[in-house]
CSV table of C-alpha atoms in Angstrom, one decimal:
chain,number,residue,atom,x,y,z
A,29,UNK,CA,0.0,0.0,0.0
A,30,UNK,CA,2.8,2.3,0.9
A,31,UNK,CA,4.5,1.5,-2.4
A,32,UNK,CA,1.3,2.4,-4.2
A,33,UNK,CA,1.0,5.8,-2.5
A,34,UNK,CA,4.7,6.5,-3.3
A,35,UNK,CA,4.2,5.6,-7.0
A,36,UNK,CA,1.2,7.9,-7.2
A,37,UNK,CA,3.1,10.8,-5.6
A,38,UNK,CA,6.2,10.5,-7.8
A,39,UNK,CA,4.6,11.8,-11.0
A,40,UNK,CA,3.4,14.9,-9.2
A,41,UNK,CA,6.8,15.6,-7.7
A,42,UNK,CA,8.4,15.0,-11.1
A,43,UNK,CA,6.0,17.5,-12.8
A,44,UNK,CA,6.7,20.1,-10.1
A,45,UNK,CA,10.4,19.7,-10.5
A,46,UNK,CA,10.1,20.0,-14.2
A,47,UNK,CA,8.0,23.2,-13.9
A,48,UNK,CA,10.5,24.8,-11.5
A,49,UNK,CA,13.4,23.8,-13.7
A,50,UNK,CA,11.6,25.2,-16.7
A,51,UNK,CA,10.8,28.5,-15.0
A,52,UNK,CA,14.4,28.9,-13.6
A,53,UNK,CA,16.0,28.1,-17.0
A,54,UNK,CA,13.8,30.7,-18.8
A,55,UNK,CA,14.0,33.6,-16.3
A,56,UNK,CA,17.3,33.2,-14.4
A,57,UNK,CA,19.0,35.8,-16.6
A,58,UNK,CA,16.4,38.5,-15.7
A,59,UNK,CA,16.5,37.6,-12.0
A,60,UNK,CA,20.3,37.7,-12.0
A,61,UNK,CA,20.2,41.2,-13.7
A,62,UNK,CA,17.9,42.5,-11.0
A,63,UNK,CA,19.9,41.0,-8.2
A,64,UNK,CA,23.2,42.5,-9.6
A,65,UNK,CA,21.6,45.9,-10.0
A,66,UNK,CA,20.3,45.8,-6.4
A,67,UNK,CA,23.7,44.7,-5.1
A,68,UNK,CA,25.6,47.5,-6.8
A,69,UNK,CA,22.9,50.0,-5.8
A,70,UNK,CA,23.3,49.0,-2.2
A,71,UNK,CA,27.1,49.0,-2.2
A,72,UNK,CA,27.5,52.1,-4.3
A,73,UNK,CA,24.4,54.4,-4.1
A,74,UNK,CA,25.8,56.4,-7.1
A,75,UNK,CA,25.1,53.4,-9.3
A,76,UNK,CA,21.4,54.3,-9.5
A,77,UNK,CA,22.2,57.9,-10.6
A,78,UNK,CA,20.5,58.7,-13.9
A,79,UNK,CA,23.7,59.7,-15.5
A,80,UNK,CA,25.4,56.4,-14.6
A,81,UNK,CA,22.4,54.3,-15.7
A,82,UNK,CA,22.3,56.1,-19.1
A,83,UNK,CA,26.0,55.5,-19.4
A,84,UNK,CA,25.5,51.8,-18.8
A,85,UNK,CA,22.7,51.7,-21.3
A,86,UNK,CA,24.8,53.5,-24.0
A,87,UNK,CA,27.8,51.2,-23.5
A,88,UNK,CA,25.6,48.1,-23.5
A,89,UNK,CA,24.2,49.1,-26.8
A,90,UNK,CA,27.5,48.4,-28.6
A,91,UNK,CA,27.6,44.7,-27.5
A,92,UNK,CA,23.9,44.4,-28.0
A,93,UNK,CA,23.8,45.6,-31.6
A,94,UNK,CA,26.8,43.3,-32.5
A,95,UNK,CA,25.1,40.5,-30.6
A,96,UNK,CA,21.9,40.9,-32.6
A,97,UNK,CA,24.0,40.3,-35.7
A,98,UNK,CA,25.7,37.3,-34.3
A,99,UNK,CA,22.3,35.8,-33.3
A,100,UNK,CA,21.7,35.3,-37.1
A,101,UNK,CA,24.9,33.2,-37.4
A,102,UNK,CA,24.5,31.4,-34.1
A,103,UNK,CA,21.0,30.4,-35.1
A,104,UNK,CA,22.5,28.3,-37.9
A,105,UNK,CA,24.8,26.4,-35.5
A,106,UNK,CA,27.9,28.4,-36.4
A,107,UNK,CA,30.1,30.8,-34.4
A,108,UNK,CA,31.4,34.2,-35.6
A,109,UNK,CA,34.5,35.5,-33.8
A,110,UNK,CA,35.0,38.5,-36.1
A,111,UNK,CA,32.6,41.0,-34.5
A,112,UNK,CA,35.3,43.3,-33.2
A,113,UNK,CA,37.1,43.5,-36.6
A,114,UNK,CA,33.8,44.1,-38.4
A,115,UNK,CA,33.1,47.0,-36.0
A,116,UNK,CA,36.6,48.3,-36.6
A,117,UNK,CA,36.7,48.2,-40.4
A,118,UNK,CA,33.3,50.0,-40.7
A,119,UNK,CA,34.3,52.8,-38.3
A,120,UNK,CA,37.8,53.2,-39.7
A,121,UNK,CA,36.7,53.2,-43.3
A,122,UNK,CA,34.1,55.9,-42.6
A,123,UNK,CA,36.4,58.0,-40.5
A,124,UNK,CA,39.3,57.9,-43.0
A,125,UNK,CA,37.1,58.8,-45.9
A,126,UNK,CA,35.7,61.8,-44.0
A,127,UNK,CA,39.0,63.0,-42.7
A,128,UNK,CA,40.7,62.8,-46.0
A,129,UNK,CA,37.8,64.7,-47.5
A,130,UNK,CA,37.5,62.1,-50.3
A,131,UNK,CA,33.9,62.0,-49.4
A,132,UNK,CA,32.1,64.9,-47.8
A,133,UNK,CA,28.7,63.2,-47.1
A,134,UNK,CA,28.5,61.5,-43.7
A,135,UNK,CA,25.7,59.2,-45.0
A,136,UNK,CA,27.7,58.1,-48.0
A,137,UNK,CA,30.8,57.5,-45.9
A,138,UNK,CA,28.8,55.5,-43.4
A,139,UNK,CA,27.2,53.3,-46.1
A,140,UNK,CA,30.7,52.6,-47.5
A,141,UNK,CA,31.8,51.6,-44.1
A,142,UNK,CA,28.9,49.3,-43.7
A,143,UNK,CA,29.6,47.9,-47.2
A,144,UNK,CA,33.2,47.1,-46.0
A,145,UNK,CA,31.8,45.2,-43.1
A,146,UNK,CA,29.4,43.3,-45.3
A,147,UNK,CA,32.2,42.3,-47.6
A,148,UNK,CA,34.0,40.9,-44.6
A,149,UNK,CA,30.9,38.9,-43.8
A,150,UNK,CA,30.8,37.5,-47.3
A,151,UNK,CA,34.5,36.7,-47.0
A,152,UNK,CA,33.8,34.8,-43.8
A,153,UNK,CA,31.1,32.8,-45.6
A,154,UNK,CA,33.5,32.1,-48.5
A,155,UNK,CA,36.1,30.7,-46.2
A,156,UNK,CA,33.6,28.5,-44.4
A,157,UNK,CA,31.2,27.4,-47.2
A,158,UNK,CA,33.5,27.3,-50.2
A,159,UNK,CA,36.9,26.4,-48.7
A,160,UNK,CA,35.4,24.3,-45.9
A,161,UNK,CA,37.2,26.0,-43.0
A,162,UNK,CA,35.2,25.6,-39.7
A,163,UNK,CA,33.4,28.9,-39.0
A,164,UNK,CA,35.2,29.8,-35.8
A,165,UNK,CA,38.6,29.4,-37.6
A,166,UNK,CA,37.4,31.2,-40.7
A,167,UNK,CA,36.2,34.2,-38.7
A,168,UNK,CA,39.3,34.3,-36.5
A,169,UNK,CA,41.5,34.3,-39.6
A,170,UNK,CA,39.5,37.0,-41.4
A,171,UNK,CA,39.5,39.1,-38.3
A,172,UNK,CA,43.3,39.2,-38.3
A,173,UNK,CA,43.3,40.1,-42.0
A,174,UNK,CA,40.9,43.0,-41.5
A,175,UNK,CA,42.8,44.1,-38.4
A,176,UNK,CA,45.9,44.4,-40.6
A,177,UNK,CA,43.9,46.4,-43.2
A,178,UNK,CA,42.6,48.7,-40.5
A,179,UNK,CA,46.2,49.2,-39.2
A,180,UNK,CA,47.3,50.2,-42.7
A,181,UNK,CA,44.4,52.6,-43.3
A,182,UNK,CA,44.9,54.4,-40.0
A,183,UNK,CA,48.7,54.1,-39.9
A,184,UNK,CA,48.3,52.4,-36.6
A,185,UNK,CA,46.9,55.4,-34.8
A,186,UNK,CA,43.5,56.6,-33.7
A,187,UNK,CA,42.0,59.1,-36.1
A,188,UNK,CA,40.0,61.8,-34.5
A,189,UNK,CA,37.1,63.4,-36.3
A,190,UNK,CA,39.4,66.3,-37.3
A,191,UNK,CA,38.1,69.1,-39.4
A,192,UNK,CA,34.9,67.3,-40.2
A,193,UNK,CA,31.5,68.5,-38.9
A,194,UNK,CA,31.6,67.3,-35.2
A,195,UNK,CA,27.9,67.7,-34.7
A,196,UNK,CA,27.1,65.2,-37.4
A,197,UNK,CA,29.9,62.8,-36.5
A,198,UNK,CA,28.9,62.6,-32.9
A,199,UNK,CA,25.1,62.5,-33.5
A,200,UNK,CA,24.7,58.7,-33.5
A,201,UNK,CA,26.7,58.3,-30.3
A,202,UNK,CA,26.3,61.4,-28.1
A,203,UNK,CA,22.9,62.9,-28.8
A,204,UNK,CA,19.6,62.3,-27.1
A,205,UNK,CA,16.1,61.8,-28.4
A,206,UNK,CA,13.5,64.0,-26.6
A,207,UNK,CA,16.4,64.9,-24.3
A,208,UNK,CA,16.0,61.5,-22.5
A,209,UNK,CA,17.0,58.5,-24.6
A,210,UNK,CA,20.6,58.2,-25.8
A,211,UNK,CA,20.9,57.7,-29.6
A,212,UNK,CA,22.8,54.4,-29.1
A,213,UNK,CA,19.7,53.1,-27.2
A,214,UNK,CA,17.4,54.2,-30.0
A,215,UNK,CA,19.6,52.5,-32.6
A,216,UNK,CA,19.8,49.4,-30.5
A,217,UNK,CA,16.0,49.3,-30.2
A,218,UNK,CA,15.6,49.7,-34.0
A,219,UNK,CA,18.3,47.0,-34.8
A,220,UNK,CA,16.8,44.7,-32.2
A,221,UNK,CA,13.3,45.1,-33.5
A,222,UNK,CA,14.5,44.5,-37.1
A,223,UNK,CA,16.4,41.4,-36.3
A,224,UNK,CA,13.7,40.1,-34.0
A,225,UNK,CA,11.1,40.5,-36.8
A,226,UNK,CA,13.5,38.8,-39.3
A,227,UNK,CA,14.2,35.9,-37.0
A,228,UNK,CA,10.8,35.3,-35.6
A,229,UNK,CA,8.3,36.3,-38.3
A,230,UNK,CA,10.0,35.7,-41.7
A,231,UNK,CA,10.9,32.7,-43.8
A,232,UNK,CA,14.6,33.6,-43.6
A,233,UNK,CA,14.5,33.4,-39.8
A,234,UNK,CA,12.6,30.1,-39.8
A,235,UNK,CA,15.1,28.6,-42.2
A,236,UNK,CA,18.1,29.8,-40.2
A,237,UNK,CA,16.8,28.2,-37.1
A,238,UNK,CA,15.9,25.0,-39.0
A,239,UNK,CA,19.5,24.9,-40.3
A,240,UNK,CA,20.8,25.1,-36.8
A,241,UNK,CA,18.5,22.4,-35.6
A,242,UNK,CA,19.1,19.9,-38.5
A,243,UNK,CA,21.1,21.0,-41.5
A,244,UNK,CA,21.0,17.5,-43.1
A,245,UNK,CA,17.2,17.5,-43.0
A,246,UNK,CA,17.2,21.0,-44.6
A,247,UNK,CA,19.4,19.7,-47.4
A,248,UNK,CA,17.1,16.7,-48.1
A,249,UNK,CA,14.1,19.2,-48.3
A,250,UNK,CA,15.9,21.1,-51.0
A,251,UNK,CA,16.8,24.2,-48.9
A,252,UNK,CA,19.9,26.0,-50.2
A,253,UNK,CA,21.6,26.1,-46.8
A,254,UNK,CA,24.7,27.7,-48.2
A,255,UNK,CA,22.7,30.7,-49.5
A,256,UNK,CA,21.1,31.2,-46.1
A,257,UNK,CA,24.3,30.9,-44.2
A,258,UNK,CA,25.8,33.5,-46.5
A,259,UNK,CA,22.9,35.8,-45.7
A,260,UNK,CA,23.5,35.2,-42.0
A,261,UNK,CA,27.2,36.0,-42.1
A,262,UNK,CA,26.6,39.2,-44.1
A,263,UNK,CA,23.9,40.3,-41.7
A,264,UNK,CA,26.1,39.6,-38.7
A,265,UNK,CA,29.0,41.6,-40.1
A,266,UNK,CA,26.7,44.5,-41.2
A,267,UNK,CA,25.1,44.8,-37.7
A,268,UNK,CA,28.6,44.7,-36.2
A,269,UNK,CA,29.5,47.5,-38.6
A,270,UNK,CA,26.6,49.6,-37.3
A,271,UNK,CA,27.9,49.0,-33.7
A,272,UNK,CA,31.4,50.1,-34.8
A,273,UNK,CA,30.1,53.3,-36.3
A,274,UNK,CA,28.1,54.1,-33.1
A,275,UNK,CA,31.3,53.4,-31.1
A,276,UNK,CA,33.3,55.8,-33.3
A,277,UNK,CA,30.7,58.5,-32.7
A,278,UNK,CA,30.8,57.9,-28.9
A,279,UNK,CA,34.6,58.1,-28.8
A,280,UNK,CA,35.0,60.9,-31.3
A,281,UNK,CA,37.2,58.8,-33.6
A,282,UNK,CA,38.3,55.4,-34.8
A,283,UNK,CA,41.4,53.3,-34.6
A,284,UNK,CA,42.6,49.7,-35.3
A,285,UNK,CA,42.2,48.6,-31.7
A,286,UNK,CA,38.9,50.4,-30.9
A,287,UNK,CA,36.8,47.2,-30.7
A,288,UNK,CA,39.3,44.7,-29.5
A,289,UNK,CA,37.2,43.8,-26.4
A,290,UNK,CA,34.1,43.1,-28.5
A,291,UNK,CA,35.7,40.2,-30.3
A,292,UNK,CA,34.6,37.8,-27.6
A,293,UNK,CA,32.1,40.0,-25.8
A,294,UNK,CA,29.6,39.9,-28.6
A,295,UNK,CA,29.8,36.1,-28.6
A,296,UNK,CA,29.4,36.0,-24.9
A,297,UNK,CA,26.2,38.1,-24.7
A,298,UNK,CA,24.7,36.0,-27.6
A,299,UNK,CA,25.4,32.7,-25.8
A,300,UNK,CA,24.1,34.1,-22.5
A,301,UNK,CA,21.0,35.4,-24.3
A,302,UNK,CA,20.3,31.8,-25.4
A,303,UNK,CA,19.2,31.0,-21.8
A,304,UNK,CA,16.5,33.6,-21.7
A,305,UNK,CA,12.8,32.9,-22.5
A,306,UNK,CA,13.5,30.1,-25.0
A,307,UNK,CA,14.9,26.7,-24.4
A,308,UNK,CA,18.5,26.9,-25.6
A,309,UNK,CA,17.6,29.0,-28.6
A,310,UNK,CA,19.6,32.2,-29.4
A,311,UNK,CA,17.2,35.1,-29.4
A,312,UNK,CA,17.2,38.9,-29.6
A,313,UNK,CA,15.6,39.8,-26.2
A,314,UNK,CA,18.0,37.5,-24.4
A,315,UNK,CA,21.0,39.0,-26.2
A,316,UNK,CA,19.9,42.6,-25.3
A,317,UNK,CA,19.4,41.6,-21.7
A,318,UNK,CA,22.7,39.8,-21.5
A,319,UNK,CA,24.5,42.9,-22.9
A,320,UNK,CA,22.9,45.1,-20.2
A,321,UNK,CA,23.9,42.6,-17.5
A,322,UNK,CA,27.6,42.2,-18.6
A,323,UNK,CA,27.9,46.0,-19.0
A,324,UNK,CA,26.3,46.5,-15.6
A,325,UNK,CA,28.8,44.1,-14.0
A,326,UNK,CA,31.8,45.9,-15.6
A,327,UNK,CA,30.4,49.3,-14.6
A,328,UNK,CA,29.8,48.2,-11.0
A,329,UNK,CA,33.3,46.7,-10.7
A,330,UNK,CA,34.8,50.0,-11.8
A,331,UNK,CA,32.8,52.0,-9.3
A,332,UNK,CA,33.9,49.6,-6.6
A,333,UNK,CA,37.5,49.9,-7.8
A,334,UNK,CA,37.7,46.1,-8.0
A,335,UNK,CA,40.8,44.4,-9.5
A,336,UNK,CA,40.6,43.6,-13.2
A,337,UNK,CA,41.0,39.8,-12.5
A,338,UNK,CA,37.8,39.8,-10.5
A,339,UNK,CA,35.9,41.3,-13.5
A,340,UNK,CA,37.2,38.6,-15.8
A,341,UNK,CA,36.5,35.9,-13.2
A,342,UNK,CA,32.8,37.0,-12.8
A,343,UNK,CA,32.3,37.3,-16.6
A,344,UNK,CA,33.9,33.9,-17.1
A,345,UNK,CA,31.6,32.3,-14.5
A,346,UNK,CA,28.5,33.8,-16.1
A,347,UNK,CA,29.6,32.6,-19.5
A,348,UNK,CA,30.3,29.1,-18.3
A,349,UNK,CA,27.0,28.9,-16.5
A,350,UNK,CA,25.2,30.1,-19.6
A,351,UNK,CA,26.9,27.5,-21.8
A,352,UNK,CA,26.0,24.7,-19.3
A,353,UNK,CA,22.4,25.9,-19.2
A,354,UNK,CA,22.1,26.1,-23.0
A,355,UNK,CA,23.6,22.7,-23.4
A,356,UNK,CA,21.3,21.1,-20.8
A,357,UNK,CA,18.2,22.8,-22.3
A,358,UNK,CA,19.1,21.5,-25.8
A,359,UNK,CA,19.7,18.0,-24.6
A,360,UNK,CA,16.3,18.0,-22.8
A,361,UNK,CA,14.6,19.3,-25.9
A,362,UNK,CA,16.2,16.6,-28.0
A,363,UNK,CA,14.9,13.9,-25.7
A,364,UNK,CA,11.4,15.3,-25.9
């Protein structure tokens, strides 16, 4: 009789455990962000000052915009480690053209900068799809090539905006909409909305996710997976280019080492974002939230004057936990 009662109770306990695990795995990133904010606000009251929060938001936008681009590639099951170089080549191309007065239109120079980033994305796809180099090696290799090109273009120095119209150059990075919202935030919101629509509500997004789930099945169904991966790499590099142009506007110039830290950071926030809302699926809302969390951690560490190694340790632990959670969620989904 006791065994019968136990066997009847087990399914209920199992279902409760599954529900709790599901809720935790979907929302832990948001909970962690709130906890971190409250901790820093308690330790350093200046953390919640409007100026500091706006600064966190502006800095988070750079990783978030680049991360939105990487979401397209990560959805196909590949990894792109060239985010920082795509940001750099777009910003340096635009700034060099404007400073040399070869082109006087900011919009034209910006579009050429984005085109340079898009070409880099196409080159990544060529190395991976045509030559057969694994995506992470292909993107790492191309990032070194582009870094060299940026060094040559800028002669190894940071180019300030110079004689060019400073108001126009700094508009995307330093101005505010309605006197409240920083322009980087507005751009992040627009890019995020665009990529979210593309990935969730269009045929291209559905196919990119399908390729990531089972590329072999997609090939059998007659889907040109190479074409859609090419689109993903180009989109990724272009979005990173937008982030680089915003960074140049924020810092009043561009240089070959300007986006060095974003090479891994963009991948980090994209992977962390895969633990939010969806079960191990890389998504735009998660990427945006992860970018805010990582930037918040860095900002809080600086305010507390913590050692640099502590910052790296904390970020590393968050990344490892995110990878573990994504892996477990995907294994569970495969079993179902």
